[in-house]
Structure formats: C-alpha cells, structure tokens
Short mmCIF file of C-alpha atoms in Angstrom, two decimals:
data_model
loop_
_atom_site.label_atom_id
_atom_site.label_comp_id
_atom_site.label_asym_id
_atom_site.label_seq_id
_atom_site.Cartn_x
_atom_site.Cartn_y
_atom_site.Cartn_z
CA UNK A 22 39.76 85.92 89.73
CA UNK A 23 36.60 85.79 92.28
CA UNK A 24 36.20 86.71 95.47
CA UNK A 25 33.01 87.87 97.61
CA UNK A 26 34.43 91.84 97.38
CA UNK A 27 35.64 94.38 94.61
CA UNK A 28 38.18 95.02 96.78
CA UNK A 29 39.67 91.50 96.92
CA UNK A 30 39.40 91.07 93.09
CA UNK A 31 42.51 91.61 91.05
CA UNK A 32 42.34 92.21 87.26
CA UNK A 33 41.33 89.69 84.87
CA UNK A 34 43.96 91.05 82.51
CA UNK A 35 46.61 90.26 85.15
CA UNK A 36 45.67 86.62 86.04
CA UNK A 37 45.72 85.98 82.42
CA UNK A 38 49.59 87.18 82.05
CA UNK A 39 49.95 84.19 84.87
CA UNK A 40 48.28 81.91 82.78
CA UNK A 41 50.39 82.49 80.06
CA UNK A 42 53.21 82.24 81.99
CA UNK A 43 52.62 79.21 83.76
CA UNK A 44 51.67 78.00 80.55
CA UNK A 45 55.35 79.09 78.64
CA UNK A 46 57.96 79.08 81.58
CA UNK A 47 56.55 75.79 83.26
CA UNK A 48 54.34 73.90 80.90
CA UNK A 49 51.47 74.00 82.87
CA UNK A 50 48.09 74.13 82.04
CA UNK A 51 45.21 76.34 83.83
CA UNK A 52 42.27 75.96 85.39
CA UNK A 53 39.90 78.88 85.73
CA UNK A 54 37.62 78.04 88.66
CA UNK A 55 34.39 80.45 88.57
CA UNK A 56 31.92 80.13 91.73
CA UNK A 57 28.21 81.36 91.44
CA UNK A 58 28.16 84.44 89.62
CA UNK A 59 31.59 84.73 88.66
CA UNK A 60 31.31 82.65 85.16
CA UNK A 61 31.56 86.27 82.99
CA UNK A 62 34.70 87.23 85.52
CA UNK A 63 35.99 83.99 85.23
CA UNK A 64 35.18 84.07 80.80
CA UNK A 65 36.98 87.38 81.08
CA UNK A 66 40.27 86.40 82.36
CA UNK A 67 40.15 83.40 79.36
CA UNK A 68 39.86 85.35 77.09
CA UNK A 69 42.38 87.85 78.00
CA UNK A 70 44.69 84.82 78.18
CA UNK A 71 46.73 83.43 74.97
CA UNK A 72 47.34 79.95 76.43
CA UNK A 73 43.76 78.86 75.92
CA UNK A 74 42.68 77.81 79.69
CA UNK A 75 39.54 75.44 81.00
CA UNK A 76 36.70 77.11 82.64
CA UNK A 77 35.18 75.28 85.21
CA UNK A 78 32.01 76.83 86.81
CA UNK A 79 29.28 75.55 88.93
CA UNK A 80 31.98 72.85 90.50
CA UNK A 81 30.87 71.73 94.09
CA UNK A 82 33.37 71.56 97.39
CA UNK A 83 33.87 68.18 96.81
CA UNK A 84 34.52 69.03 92.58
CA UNK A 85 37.11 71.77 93.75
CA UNK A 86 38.67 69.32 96.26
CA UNK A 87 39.16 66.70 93.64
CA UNK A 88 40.25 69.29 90.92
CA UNK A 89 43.08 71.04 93.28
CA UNK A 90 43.88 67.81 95.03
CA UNK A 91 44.62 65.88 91.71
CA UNK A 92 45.58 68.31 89.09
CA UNK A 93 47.48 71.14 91.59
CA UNK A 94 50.34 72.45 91.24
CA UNK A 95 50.27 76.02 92.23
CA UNK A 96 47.05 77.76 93.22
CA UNK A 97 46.92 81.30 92.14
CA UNK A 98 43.83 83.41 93.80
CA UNK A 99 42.47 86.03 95.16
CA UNK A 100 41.95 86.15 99.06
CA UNK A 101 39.08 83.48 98.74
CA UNK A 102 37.71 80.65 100.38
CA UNK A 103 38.71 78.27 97.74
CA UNK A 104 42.39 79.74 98.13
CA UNK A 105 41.94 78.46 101.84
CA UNK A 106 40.73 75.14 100.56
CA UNK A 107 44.13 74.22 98.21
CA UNK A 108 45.99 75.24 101.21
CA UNK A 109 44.58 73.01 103.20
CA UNK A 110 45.19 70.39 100.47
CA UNK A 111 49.04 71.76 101.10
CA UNK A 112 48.73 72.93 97.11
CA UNK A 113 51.67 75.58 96.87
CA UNK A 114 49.60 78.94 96.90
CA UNK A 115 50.03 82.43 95.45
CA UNK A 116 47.96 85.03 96.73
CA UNK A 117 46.40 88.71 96.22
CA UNK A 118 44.97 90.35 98.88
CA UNK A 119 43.57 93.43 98.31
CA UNK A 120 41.17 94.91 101.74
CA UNK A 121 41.80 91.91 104.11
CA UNK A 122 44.97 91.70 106.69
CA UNK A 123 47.19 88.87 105.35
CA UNK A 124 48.98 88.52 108.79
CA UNK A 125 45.27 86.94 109.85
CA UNK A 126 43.95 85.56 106.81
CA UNK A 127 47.01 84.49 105.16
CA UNK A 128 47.26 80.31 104.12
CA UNK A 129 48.03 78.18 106.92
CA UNK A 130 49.37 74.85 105.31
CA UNK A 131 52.94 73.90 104.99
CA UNK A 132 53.13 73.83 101.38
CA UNK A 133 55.08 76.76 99.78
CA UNK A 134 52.98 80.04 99.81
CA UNK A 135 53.27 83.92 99.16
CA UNK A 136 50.74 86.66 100.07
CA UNK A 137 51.22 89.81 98.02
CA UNK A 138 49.17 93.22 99.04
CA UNK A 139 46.79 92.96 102.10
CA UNK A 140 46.26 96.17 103.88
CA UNK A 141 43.64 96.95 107.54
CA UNK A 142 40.41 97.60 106.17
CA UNK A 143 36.94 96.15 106.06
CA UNK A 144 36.12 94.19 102.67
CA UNK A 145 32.75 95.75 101.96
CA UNK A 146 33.99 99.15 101.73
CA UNK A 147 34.56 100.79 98.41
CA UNK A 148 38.29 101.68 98.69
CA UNK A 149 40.46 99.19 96.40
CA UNK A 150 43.32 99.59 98.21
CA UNK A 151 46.88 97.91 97.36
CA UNK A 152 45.42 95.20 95.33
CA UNK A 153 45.28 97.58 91.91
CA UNK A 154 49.26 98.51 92.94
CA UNK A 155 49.95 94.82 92.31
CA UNK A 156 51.80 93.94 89.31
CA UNK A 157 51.23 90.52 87.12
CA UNK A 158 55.28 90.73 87.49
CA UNK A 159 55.29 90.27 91.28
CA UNK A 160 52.81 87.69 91.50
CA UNK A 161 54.74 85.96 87.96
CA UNK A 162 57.75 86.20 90.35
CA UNK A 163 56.28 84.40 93.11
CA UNK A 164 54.70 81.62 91.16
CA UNK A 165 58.05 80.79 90.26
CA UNK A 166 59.69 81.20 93.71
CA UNK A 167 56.96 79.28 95.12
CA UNK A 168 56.99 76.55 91.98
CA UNK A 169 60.76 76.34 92.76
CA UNK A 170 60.59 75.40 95.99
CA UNK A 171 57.84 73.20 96.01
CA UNK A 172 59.92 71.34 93.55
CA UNK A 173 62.57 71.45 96.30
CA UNK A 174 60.87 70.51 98.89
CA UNK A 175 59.35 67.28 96.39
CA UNK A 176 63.01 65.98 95.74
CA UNK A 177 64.17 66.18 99.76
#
C-alpha cells in the first residue's frame, strides 16, 4: 500500500477488499510488505482486512526477493520499486498507478501483468489524480484475470 508519493498510494481500505478476496475466491494468503516508514500504512490496510494477513516490515532486498520469489503468486502494489522487483522475479503483477505514466513505468517481465490508472504528471505534486477513481472491483477483476492466466500459462 506504499509508495514514495501520496499520489501513487491507493487506499488501505481498498487493498484490504483484495486481501479478502484473494483470501475467499483463491485461497490465498497475504503478505503485507511495509518499507521504512510505511509500518502504520501497512497496519492500516490489516486491519481493514477480514482475512487476517502477515505484516512484514523492515525486510531487506534480499528478504523481499526470497519472500516474492518463494511464496508469490500474484503481486498486488502500488507503482513501487518492490512492484518492479516481483516482476523481475516474473511474479504475475497487478498494479495502481496513480501520477506516473504506465506506458514507461509499467512491469517489464513476461509473467501475466495489468496496470490500472497512470496518468502524465510529476509524482511530487499534490494532485491525486486517477488513482482515487480506481475501484477495489477493477483491480479484484484483474487479480483474477491475471491469476487465471498465470495458471494457464503454468499448465502449457
């Protein structure tokens, strides 16, 4: 639910409808991943969440390598640098852009991915932009898509 601006941040209430839907459509448990600073963000979304999820804070590169690389199966974020890193793991990848241009900053990996909102702006300023107008629906919609074919792409 971090990210370095407010106006890449999405709503803690709305990663936690995720959560609980990863958690009831797909059986999967989450992992909250808070970098410096972001443990009350990251305490926020968890308890906003029914589905009970770990916190993980003060995790290293190398932590967050070995947490997405072993335990990933979708990677929902923020525009972020760890959203960079599970793509490079080719994790599948959701993600919520809010002031950066997804046609630049988008994943690059193979693995199945989505970008929702994204707009031409710079990230320090103060305007929110589209990432507010995103729903927990869309993004719940493309964890699944993305879920689905990463299971695809698993059996070919």
């Amino acid at each position: 639910a971090g990210a370095a601006f407010e106006s890449k941040r999405w709503g803690a209430r709305r990663f936690a409808s995720v959560i609980d839907h990863l958690q009831s459509r797909w059986l999967l448990e989450s992992i909250i991943i808070a970098g410096p600073g972001q443990e009350r963000l990251a305490g926020e979304v968890a308890g906003f969440s029914d589905s009970n999820p770990c916190v993980l804070s003060g995790v290293s590169l190398a932590e967050l390598k070995a947490v997405v690389g072993n335990f990933g199966r979708v990677f929902v974020s923020n525009d972020s640098g760890p959203m960079h890193i599970a793509a490079a793991l080719e994790c599948p990848v959701v993600a919520v852009f809010g002031s950066s241009n997804p046609d630049v900053w988008h994943p690059w990996t193979s693995a199945p991915y989505r970008v929702l909102g994204g707009e031409r702006g710079t990230p320090d300023s103060n305007v929110r932009g589209s990432i507010d107008t995103i729903q927990a629906d869309e993004v719940i919609a493309a964890v699944d898509e993305v879920l689905e074919l990463a299971a695809t792409h698993a059996a070919s």
